[in-house]
Tab-separated table of N, CA and C in Angstrom:
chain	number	residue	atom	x	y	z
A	14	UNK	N	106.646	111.736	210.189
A	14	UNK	CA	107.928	112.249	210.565
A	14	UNK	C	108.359	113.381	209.663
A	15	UNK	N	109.972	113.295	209.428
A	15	UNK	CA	110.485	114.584	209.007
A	15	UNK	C	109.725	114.438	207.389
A	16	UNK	N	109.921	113.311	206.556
A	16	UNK	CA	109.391	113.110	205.057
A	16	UNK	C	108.138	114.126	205.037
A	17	UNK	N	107.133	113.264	206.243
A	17	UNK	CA	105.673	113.155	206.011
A	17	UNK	C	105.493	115.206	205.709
A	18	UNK	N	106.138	115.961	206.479
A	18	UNK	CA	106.570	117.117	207.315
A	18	UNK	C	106.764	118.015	205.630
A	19	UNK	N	108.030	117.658	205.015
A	19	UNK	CA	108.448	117.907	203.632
A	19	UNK	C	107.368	117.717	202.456
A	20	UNK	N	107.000	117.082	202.946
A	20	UNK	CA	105.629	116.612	201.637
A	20	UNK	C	104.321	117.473	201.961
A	21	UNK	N	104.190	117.632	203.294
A	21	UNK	CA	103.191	118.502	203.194
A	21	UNK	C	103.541	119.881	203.071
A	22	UNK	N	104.800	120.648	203.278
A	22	UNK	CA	104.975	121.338	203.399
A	22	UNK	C	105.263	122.096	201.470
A	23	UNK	N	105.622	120.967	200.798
A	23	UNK	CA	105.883	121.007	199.377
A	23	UNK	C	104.334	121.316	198.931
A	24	UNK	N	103.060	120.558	199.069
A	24	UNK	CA	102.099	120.826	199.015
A	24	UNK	C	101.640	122.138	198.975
A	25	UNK	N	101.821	123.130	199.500
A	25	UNK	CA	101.964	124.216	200.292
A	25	UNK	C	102.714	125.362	199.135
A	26	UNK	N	104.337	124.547	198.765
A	26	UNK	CA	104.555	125.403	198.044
A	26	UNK	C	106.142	124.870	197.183
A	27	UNK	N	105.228	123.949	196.450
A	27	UNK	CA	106.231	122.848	195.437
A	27	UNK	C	107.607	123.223	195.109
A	28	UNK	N	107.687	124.647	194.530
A	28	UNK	CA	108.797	124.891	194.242
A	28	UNK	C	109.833	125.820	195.319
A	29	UNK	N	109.752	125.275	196.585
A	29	UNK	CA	110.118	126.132	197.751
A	29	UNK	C	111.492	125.270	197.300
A	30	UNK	N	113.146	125.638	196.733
A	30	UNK	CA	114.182	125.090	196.803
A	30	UNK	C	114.667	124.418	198.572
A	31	UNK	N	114.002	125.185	199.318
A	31	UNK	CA	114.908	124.669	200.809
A	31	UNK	C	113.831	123.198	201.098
A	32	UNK	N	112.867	123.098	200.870
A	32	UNK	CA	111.732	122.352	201.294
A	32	UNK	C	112.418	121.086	200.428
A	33	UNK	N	112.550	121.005	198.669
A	33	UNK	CA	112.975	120.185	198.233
A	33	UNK	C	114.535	119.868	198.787
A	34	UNK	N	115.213	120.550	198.897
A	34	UNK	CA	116.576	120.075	199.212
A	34	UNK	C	116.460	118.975	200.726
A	35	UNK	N	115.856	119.771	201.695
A	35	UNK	CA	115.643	118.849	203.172
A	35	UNK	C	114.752	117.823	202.541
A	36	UNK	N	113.929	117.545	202.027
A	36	UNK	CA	113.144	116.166	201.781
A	36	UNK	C	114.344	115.153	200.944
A	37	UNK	N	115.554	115.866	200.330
A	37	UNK	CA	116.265	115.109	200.015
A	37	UNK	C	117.193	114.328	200.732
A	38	UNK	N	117.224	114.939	202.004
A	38	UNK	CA	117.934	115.031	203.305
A	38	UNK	C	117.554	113.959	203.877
A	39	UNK	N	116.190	114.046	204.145
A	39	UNK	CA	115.348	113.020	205.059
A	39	UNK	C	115.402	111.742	203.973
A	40	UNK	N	115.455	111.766	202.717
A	40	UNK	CA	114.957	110.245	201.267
A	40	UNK	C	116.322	109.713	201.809
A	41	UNK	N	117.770	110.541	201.735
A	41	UNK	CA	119.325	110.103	201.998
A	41	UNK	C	118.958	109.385	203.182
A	42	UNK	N	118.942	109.920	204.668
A	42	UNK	CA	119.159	109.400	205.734
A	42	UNK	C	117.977	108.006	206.041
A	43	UNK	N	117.087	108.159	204.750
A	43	UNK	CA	116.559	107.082	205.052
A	43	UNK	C	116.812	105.604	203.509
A	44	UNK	N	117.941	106.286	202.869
A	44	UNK	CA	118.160	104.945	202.482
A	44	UNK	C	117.972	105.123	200.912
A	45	UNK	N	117.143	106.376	200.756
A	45	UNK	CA	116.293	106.512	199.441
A	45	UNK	C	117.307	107.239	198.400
A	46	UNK	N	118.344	106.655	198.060
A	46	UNK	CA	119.427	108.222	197.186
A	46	UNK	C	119.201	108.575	195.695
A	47	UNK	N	118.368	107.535	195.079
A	47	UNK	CA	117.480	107.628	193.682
A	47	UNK	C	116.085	108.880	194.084
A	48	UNK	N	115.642	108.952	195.452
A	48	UNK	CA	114.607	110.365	195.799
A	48	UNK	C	115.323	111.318	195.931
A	49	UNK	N	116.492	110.977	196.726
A	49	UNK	CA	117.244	112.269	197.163
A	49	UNK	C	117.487	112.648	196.089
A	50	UNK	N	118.365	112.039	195.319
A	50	UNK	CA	118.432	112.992	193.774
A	50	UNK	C	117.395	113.599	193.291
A	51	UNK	N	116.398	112.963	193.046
A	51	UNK	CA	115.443	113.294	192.475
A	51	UNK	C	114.727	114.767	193.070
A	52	UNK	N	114.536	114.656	194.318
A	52	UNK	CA	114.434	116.319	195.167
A	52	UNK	C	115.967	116.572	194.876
A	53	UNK	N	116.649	116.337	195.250
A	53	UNK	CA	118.136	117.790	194.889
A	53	UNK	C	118.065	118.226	193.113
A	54	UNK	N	117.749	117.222	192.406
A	54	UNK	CA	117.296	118.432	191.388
A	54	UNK	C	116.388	119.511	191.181
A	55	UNK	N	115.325	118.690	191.557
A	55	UNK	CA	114.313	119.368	191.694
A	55	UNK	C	114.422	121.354	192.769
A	56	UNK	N	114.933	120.857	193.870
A	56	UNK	CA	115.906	122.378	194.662
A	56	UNK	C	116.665	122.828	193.513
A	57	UNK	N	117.860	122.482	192.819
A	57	UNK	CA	118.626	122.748	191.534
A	57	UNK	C	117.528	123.708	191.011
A	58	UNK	N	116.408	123.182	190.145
A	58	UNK	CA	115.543	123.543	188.939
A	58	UNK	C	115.144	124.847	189.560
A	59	UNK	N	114.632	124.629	191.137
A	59	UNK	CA	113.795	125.553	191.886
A	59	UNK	C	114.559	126.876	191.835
A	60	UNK	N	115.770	126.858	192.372
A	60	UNK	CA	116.548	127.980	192.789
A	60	UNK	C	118.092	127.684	192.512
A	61	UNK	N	118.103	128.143	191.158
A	61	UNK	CA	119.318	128.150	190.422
A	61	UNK	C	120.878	128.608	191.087
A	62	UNK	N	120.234	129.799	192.024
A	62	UNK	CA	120.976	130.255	192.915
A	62	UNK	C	121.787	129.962	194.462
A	63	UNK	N	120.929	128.344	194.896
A	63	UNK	CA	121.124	127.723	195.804
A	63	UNK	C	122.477	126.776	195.629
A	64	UNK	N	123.565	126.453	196.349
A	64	UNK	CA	124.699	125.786	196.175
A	64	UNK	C	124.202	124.139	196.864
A	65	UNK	N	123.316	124.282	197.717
A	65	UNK	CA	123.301	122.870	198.438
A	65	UNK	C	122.396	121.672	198.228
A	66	UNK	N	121.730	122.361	196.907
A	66	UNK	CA	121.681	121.083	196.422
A	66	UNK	C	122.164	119.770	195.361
A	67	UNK	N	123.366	121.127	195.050
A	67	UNK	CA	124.126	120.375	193.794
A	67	UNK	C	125.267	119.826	194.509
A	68	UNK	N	125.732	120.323	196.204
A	68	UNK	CA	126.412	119.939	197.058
A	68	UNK	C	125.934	118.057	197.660
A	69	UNK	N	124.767	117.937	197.610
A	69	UNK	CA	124.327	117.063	198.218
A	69	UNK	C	124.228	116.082	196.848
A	70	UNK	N	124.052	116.066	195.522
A	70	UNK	CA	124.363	115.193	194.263
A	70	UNK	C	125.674	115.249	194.440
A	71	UNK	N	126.405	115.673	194.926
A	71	UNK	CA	127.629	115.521	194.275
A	71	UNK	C	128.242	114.512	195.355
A	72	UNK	N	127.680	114.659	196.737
A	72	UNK	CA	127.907	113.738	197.533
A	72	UNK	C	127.577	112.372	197.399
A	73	UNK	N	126.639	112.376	197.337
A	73	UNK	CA	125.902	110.946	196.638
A	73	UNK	C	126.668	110.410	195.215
A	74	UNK	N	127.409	111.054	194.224
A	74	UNK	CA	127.701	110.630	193.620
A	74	UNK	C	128.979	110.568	193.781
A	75	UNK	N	129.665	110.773	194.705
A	75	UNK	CA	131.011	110.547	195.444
A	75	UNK	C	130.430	108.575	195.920
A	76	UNK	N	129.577	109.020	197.169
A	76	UNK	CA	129.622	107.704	196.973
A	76	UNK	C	128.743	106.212	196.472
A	77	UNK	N	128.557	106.541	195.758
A	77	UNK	CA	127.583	105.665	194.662
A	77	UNK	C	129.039	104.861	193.864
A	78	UNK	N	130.350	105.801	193.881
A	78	UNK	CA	132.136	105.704	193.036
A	78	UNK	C	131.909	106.297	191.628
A	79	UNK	N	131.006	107.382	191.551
A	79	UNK	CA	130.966	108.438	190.510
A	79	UNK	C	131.797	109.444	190.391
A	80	UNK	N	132.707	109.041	190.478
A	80	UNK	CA	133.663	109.936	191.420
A	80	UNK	C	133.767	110.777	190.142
A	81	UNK	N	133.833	110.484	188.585
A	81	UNK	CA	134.268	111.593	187.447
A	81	UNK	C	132.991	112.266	187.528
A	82	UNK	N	131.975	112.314	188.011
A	82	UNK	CA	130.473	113.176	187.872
A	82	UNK	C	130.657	113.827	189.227
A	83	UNK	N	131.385	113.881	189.747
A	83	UNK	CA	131.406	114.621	191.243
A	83	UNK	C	131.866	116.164	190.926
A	84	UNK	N	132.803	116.439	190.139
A	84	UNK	CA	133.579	117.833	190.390
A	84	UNK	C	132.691	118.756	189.719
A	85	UNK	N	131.568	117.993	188.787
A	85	UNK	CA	131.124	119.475	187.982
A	85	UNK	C	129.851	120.046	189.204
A	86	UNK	N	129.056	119.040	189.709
A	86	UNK	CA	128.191	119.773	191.027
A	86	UNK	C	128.842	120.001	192.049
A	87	UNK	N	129.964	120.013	192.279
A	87	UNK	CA	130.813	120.171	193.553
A	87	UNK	C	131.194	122.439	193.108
A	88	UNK	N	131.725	122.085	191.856
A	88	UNK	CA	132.359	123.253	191.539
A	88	UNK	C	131.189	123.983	191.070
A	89	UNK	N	130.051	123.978	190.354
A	89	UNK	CA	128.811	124.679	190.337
A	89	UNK	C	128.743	125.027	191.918
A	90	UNK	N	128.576	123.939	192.695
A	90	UNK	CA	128.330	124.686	193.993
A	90	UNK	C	128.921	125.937	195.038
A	91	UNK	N	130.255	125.507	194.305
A	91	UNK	CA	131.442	126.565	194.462
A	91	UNK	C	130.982	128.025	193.998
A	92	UNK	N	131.358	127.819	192.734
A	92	UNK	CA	130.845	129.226	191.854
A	92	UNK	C	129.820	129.717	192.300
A	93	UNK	N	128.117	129.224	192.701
A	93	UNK	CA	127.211	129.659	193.235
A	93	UNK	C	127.591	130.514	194.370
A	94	UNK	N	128.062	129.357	195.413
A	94	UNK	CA	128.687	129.938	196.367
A	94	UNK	C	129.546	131.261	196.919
A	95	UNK	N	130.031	131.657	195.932
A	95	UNK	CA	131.321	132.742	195.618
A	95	UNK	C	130.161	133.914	195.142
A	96	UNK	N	129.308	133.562	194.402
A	96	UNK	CA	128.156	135.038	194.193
A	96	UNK	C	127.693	135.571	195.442
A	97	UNK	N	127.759	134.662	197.008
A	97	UNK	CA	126.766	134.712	197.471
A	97	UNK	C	127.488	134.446	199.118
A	98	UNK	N	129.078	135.054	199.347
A	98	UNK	CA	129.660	134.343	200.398
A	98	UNK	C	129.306	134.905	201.383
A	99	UNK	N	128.312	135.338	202.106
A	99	UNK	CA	127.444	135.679	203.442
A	99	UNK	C	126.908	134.059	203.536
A	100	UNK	N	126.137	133.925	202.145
A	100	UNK	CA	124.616	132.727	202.536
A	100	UNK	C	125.655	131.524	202.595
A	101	UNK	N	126.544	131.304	201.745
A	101	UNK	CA	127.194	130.368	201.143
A	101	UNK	C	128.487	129.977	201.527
A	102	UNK	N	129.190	130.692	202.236
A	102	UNK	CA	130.715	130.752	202.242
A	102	UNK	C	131.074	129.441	202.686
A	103	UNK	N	130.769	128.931	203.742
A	103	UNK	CA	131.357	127.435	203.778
A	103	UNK	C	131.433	126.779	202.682
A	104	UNK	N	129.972	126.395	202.753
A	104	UNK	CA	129.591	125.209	201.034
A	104	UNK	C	130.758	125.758	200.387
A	105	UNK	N	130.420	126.390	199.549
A	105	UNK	CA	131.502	126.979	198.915
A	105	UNK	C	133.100	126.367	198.957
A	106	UNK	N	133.409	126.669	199.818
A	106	UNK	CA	134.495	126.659	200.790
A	106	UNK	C	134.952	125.482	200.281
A	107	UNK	N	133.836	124.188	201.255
A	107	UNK	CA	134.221	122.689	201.028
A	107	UNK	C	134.052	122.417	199.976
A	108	UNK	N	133.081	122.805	199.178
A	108	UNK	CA	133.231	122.144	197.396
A	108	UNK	C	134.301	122.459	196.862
A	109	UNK	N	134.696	123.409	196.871
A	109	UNK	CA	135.990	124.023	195.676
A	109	UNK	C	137.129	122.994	196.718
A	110	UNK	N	137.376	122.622	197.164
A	110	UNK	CA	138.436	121.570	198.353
A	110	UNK	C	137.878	120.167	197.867
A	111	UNK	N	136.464	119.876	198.178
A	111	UNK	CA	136.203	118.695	197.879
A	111	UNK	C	136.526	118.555	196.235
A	112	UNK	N	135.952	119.112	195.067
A	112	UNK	CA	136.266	118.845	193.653
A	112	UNK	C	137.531	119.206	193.724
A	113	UNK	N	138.229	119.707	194.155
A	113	UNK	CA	139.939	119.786	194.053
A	113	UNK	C	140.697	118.657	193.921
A	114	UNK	N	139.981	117.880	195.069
A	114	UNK	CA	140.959	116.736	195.971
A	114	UNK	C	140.467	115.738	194.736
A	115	UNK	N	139.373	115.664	193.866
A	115	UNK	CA	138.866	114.889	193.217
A	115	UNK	C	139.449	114.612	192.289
A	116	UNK	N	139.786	115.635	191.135
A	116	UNK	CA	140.483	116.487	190.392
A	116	UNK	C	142.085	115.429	190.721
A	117	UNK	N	142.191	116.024	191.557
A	117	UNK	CA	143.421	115.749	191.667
A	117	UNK	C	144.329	113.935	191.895
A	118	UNK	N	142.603	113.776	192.439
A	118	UNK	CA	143.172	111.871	192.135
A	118	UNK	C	143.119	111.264	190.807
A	119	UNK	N	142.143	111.620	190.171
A	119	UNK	CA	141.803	111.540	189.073
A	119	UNK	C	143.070	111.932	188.291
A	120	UNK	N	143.900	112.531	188.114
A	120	UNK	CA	145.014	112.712	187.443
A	120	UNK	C	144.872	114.193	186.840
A	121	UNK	N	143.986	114.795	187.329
A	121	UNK	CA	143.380	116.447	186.845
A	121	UNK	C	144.300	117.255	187.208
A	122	UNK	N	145.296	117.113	187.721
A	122	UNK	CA	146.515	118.447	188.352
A	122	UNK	C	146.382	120.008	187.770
A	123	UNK	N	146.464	119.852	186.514
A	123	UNK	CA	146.213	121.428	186.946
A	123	UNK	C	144.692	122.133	186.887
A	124	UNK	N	143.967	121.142	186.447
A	124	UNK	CA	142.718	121.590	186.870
A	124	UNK	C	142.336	121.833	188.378
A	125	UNK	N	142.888	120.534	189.092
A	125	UNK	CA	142.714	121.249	190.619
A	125	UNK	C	143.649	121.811	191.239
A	126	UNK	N	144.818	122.415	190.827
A	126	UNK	CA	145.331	123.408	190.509
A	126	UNK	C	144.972	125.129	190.453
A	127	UNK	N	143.732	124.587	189.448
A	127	UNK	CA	143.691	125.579	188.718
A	127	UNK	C	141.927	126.605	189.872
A	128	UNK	N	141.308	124.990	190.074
A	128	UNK	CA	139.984	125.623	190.705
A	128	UNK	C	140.556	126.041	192.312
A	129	UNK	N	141.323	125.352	192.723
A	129	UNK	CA	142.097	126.553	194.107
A	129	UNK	C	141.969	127.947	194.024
A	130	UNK	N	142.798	127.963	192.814
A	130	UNK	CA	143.684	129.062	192.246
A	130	UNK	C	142.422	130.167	191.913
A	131	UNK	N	141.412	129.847	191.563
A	131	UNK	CA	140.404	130.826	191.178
A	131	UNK	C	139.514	131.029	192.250
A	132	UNK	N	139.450	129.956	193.337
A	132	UNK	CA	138.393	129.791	194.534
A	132	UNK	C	139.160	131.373	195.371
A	133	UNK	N	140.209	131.084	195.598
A	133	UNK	CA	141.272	131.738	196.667
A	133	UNK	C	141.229	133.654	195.784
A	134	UNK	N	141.040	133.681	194.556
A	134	UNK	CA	141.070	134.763	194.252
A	134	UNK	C	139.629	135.419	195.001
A	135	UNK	N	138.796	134.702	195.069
A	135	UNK	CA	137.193	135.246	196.182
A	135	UNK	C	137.502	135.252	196.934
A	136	UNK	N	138.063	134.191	198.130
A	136	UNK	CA	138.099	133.861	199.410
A	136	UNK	C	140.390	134.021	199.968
A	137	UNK	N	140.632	135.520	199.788
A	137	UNK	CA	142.252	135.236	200.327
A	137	UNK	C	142.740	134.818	201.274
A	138	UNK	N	141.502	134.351	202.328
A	138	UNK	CA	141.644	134.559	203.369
A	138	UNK	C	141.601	132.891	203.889
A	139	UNK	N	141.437	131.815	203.091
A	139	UNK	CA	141.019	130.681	203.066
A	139	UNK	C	142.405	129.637	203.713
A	140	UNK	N	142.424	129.625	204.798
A	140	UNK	CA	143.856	128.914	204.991
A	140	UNK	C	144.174	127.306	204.482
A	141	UNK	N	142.937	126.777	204.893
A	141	UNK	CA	142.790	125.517	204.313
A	141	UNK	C	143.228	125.284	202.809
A	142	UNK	N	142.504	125.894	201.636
A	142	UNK	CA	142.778	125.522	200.414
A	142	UNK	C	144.012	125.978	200.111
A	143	UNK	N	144.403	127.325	200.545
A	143	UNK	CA	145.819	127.432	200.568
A	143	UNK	C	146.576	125.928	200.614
A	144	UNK	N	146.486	125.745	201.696
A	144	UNK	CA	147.407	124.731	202.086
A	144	UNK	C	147.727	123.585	201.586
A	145	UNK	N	146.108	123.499	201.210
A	145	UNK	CA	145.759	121.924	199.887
A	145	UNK	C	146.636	122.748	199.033
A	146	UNK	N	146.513	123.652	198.187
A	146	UNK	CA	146.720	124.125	197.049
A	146	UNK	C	148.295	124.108	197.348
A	147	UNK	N	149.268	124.535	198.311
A	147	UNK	CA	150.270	123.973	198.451
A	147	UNK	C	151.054	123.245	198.310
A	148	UNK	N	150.562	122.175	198.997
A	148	UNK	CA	150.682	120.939	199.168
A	148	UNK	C	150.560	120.384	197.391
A	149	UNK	N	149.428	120.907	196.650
A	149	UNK	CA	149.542	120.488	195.602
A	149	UNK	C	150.633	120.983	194.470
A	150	UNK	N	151.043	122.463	194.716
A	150	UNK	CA	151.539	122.565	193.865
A	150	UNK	C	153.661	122.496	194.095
A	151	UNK	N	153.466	122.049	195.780
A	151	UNK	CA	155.077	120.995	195.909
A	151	UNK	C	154.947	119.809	195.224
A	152	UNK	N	153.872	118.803	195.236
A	152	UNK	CA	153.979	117.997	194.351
A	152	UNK	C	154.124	118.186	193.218
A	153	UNK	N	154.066	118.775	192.628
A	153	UNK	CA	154.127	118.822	191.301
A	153	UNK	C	155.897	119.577	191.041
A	154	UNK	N	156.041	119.787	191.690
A	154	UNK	CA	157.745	120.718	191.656
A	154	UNK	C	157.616	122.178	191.503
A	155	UNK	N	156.692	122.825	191.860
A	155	UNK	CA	157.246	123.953	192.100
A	155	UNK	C	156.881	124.555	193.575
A	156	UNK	N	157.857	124.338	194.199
A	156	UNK	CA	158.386	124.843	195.161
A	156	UNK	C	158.590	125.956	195.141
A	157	UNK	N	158.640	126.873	194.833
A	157	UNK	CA	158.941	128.490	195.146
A	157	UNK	C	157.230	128.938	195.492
A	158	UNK	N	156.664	128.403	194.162
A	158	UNK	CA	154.840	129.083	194.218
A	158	UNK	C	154.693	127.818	195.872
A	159	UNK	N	154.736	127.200	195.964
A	159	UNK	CA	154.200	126.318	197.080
A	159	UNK	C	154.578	127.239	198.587
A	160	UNK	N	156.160	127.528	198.325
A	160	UNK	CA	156.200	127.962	199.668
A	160	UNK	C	155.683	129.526	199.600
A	161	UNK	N	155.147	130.012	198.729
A	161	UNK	CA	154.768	131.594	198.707
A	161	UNK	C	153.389	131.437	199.242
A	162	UNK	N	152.629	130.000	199.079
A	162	UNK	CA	151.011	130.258	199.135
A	162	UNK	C	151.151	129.268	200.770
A	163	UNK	N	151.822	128.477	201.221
A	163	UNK	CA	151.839	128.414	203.045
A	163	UNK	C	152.715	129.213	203.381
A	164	UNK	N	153.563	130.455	203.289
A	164	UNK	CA	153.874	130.956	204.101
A	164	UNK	C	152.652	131.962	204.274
A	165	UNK	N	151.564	132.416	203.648
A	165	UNK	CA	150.918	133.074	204.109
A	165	UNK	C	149.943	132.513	205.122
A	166	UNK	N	149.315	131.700	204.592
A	166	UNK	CA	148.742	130.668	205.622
A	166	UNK	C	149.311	130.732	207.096
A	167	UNK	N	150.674	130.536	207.180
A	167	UNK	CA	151.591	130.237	208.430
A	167	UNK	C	151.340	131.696	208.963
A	168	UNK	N	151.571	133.038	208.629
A	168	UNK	CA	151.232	133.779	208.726
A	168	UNK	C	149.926	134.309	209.296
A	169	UNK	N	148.623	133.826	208.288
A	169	UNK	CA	147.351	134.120	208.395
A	169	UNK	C	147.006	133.364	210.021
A	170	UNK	N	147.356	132.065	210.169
A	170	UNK	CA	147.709	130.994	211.451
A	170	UNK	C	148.116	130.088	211.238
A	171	UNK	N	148.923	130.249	212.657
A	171	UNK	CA	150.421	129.661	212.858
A	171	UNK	C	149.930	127.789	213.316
A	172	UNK	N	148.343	127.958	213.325
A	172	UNK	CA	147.901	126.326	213.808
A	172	UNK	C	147.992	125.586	212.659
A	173	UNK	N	147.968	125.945	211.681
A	173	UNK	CA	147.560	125.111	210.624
A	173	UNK	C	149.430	124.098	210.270
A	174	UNK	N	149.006	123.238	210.876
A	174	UNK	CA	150.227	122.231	210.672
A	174	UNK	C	150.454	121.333	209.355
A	175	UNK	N	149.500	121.336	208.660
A	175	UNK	CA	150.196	121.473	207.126
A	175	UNK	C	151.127	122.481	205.983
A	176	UNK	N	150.331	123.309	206.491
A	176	UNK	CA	151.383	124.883	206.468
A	176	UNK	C	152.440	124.604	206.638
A	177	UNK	N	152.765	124.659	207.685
A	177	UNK	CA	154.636	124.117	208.317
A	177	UNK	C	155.103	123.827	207.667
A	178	UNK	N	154.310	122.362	207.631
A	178	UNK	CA	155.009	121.296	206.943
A	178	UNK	C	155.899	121.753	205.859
A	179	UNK	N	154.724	122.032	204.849
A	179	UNK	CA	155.053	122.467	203.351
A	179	UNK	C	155.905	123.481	203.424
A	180	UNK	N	155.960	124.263	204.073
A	180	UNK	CA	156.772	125.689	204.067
A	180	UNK	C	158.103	124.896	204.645
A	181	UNK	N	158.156	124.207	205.400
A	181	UNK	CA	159.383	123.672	205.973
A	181	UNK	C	159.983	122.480	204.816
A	182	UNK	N	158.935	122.021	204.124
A	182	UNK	CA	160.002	120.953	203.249
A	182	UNK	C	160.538	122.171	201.915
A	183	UNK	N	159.482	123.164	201.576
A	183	UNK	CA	160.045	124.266	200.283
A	183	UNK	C	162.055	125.100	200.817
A	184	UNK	N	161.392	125.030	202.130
A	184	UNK	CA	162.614	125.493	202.749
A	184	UNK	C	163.638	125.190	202.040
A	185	UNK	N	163.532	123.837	202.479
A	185	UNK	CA	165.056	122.873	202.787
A	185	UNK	C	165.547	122.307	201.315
A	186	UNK	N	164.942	122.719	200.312
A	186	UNK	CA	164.973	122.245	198.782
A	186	UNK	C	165.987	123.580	198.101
């Protein structure tokens, strides 16, 4: 099958980063997350420059409840990502959101705060983290920066119904 497929294909050419990352793919979906790691480093080692395989450790160590080892391959994946937003821009995208949200349970506030805040200086155009980033920084009480970063959002689009929200509770304060 897909393994047998990855292994020969590694054969071929060991340090191919995409070859190791999918065999990590196929070890996950089959149960194996001590291989999968083991290939997502190995992609890591291969191609320093690749975001998805430090995307896929960081998943696994989301849920393994590693949850404090999650934000630094989440946000490596980010940063990679941001060199590279043609190949990368989603990943990207969802890591700097996913280690945010992490960050932020964890009691990290202005760190995930802070990795919004630097994601959004690459990507202005990002309505989503906006909105997280919003949302995060009404919680915390400031309301003026909250409703400055969804009214653009609301602006950028008018679908995004967290936007509203937030812009409608900064309102009324």
């Amino acid at each position: 099958g897909a393994e047998r497929a990855c292994r020969c294909a590694l054969q071929l050419r060991p340090e191919d980063a995409d070859v190791l990352n999918s065999l990590g793919l196929v070890l996950k979906d089959k149960g194996d997350e001590d291989g999968a790691l083991e290939a997502y480093r190995a992609a890591a080692d291969a191609d320093a420059t690749n975001p998805y395989p430090r995307h896929n450790m960081a998943l696994i160590q989301k849920t393994r409840g590693k949850i404090a080892e999650a934000p630094t391959p989440y946000r490596e994946a980010a940063k990679l990502a941001s060199a590279d937003t043609r190949r990368y821009f989603r990943v990207g995208r969802y890591a700097i959101q996913r280690a945010a949200k992490i960050l932020w349970r964890q009691g990290e506030r202005e760190k995930a705060i802070s990795a919004l805040t630097d994601w959004l200086r690459n990507d202005r155009r990002d309505g989503t983290s906006k909105e997280i980033l919003g949302a995060m920084l009404y919680r915390t009480g400031r309301t003026e920066d909250a409703y400055l970063r969804v009214q653009s959002v609301v602006r950028l689009k008018s679908a995004f119904p967290a936007g509203r929200m937030v812009a409608a509770l900064c309102a009324v304060e």
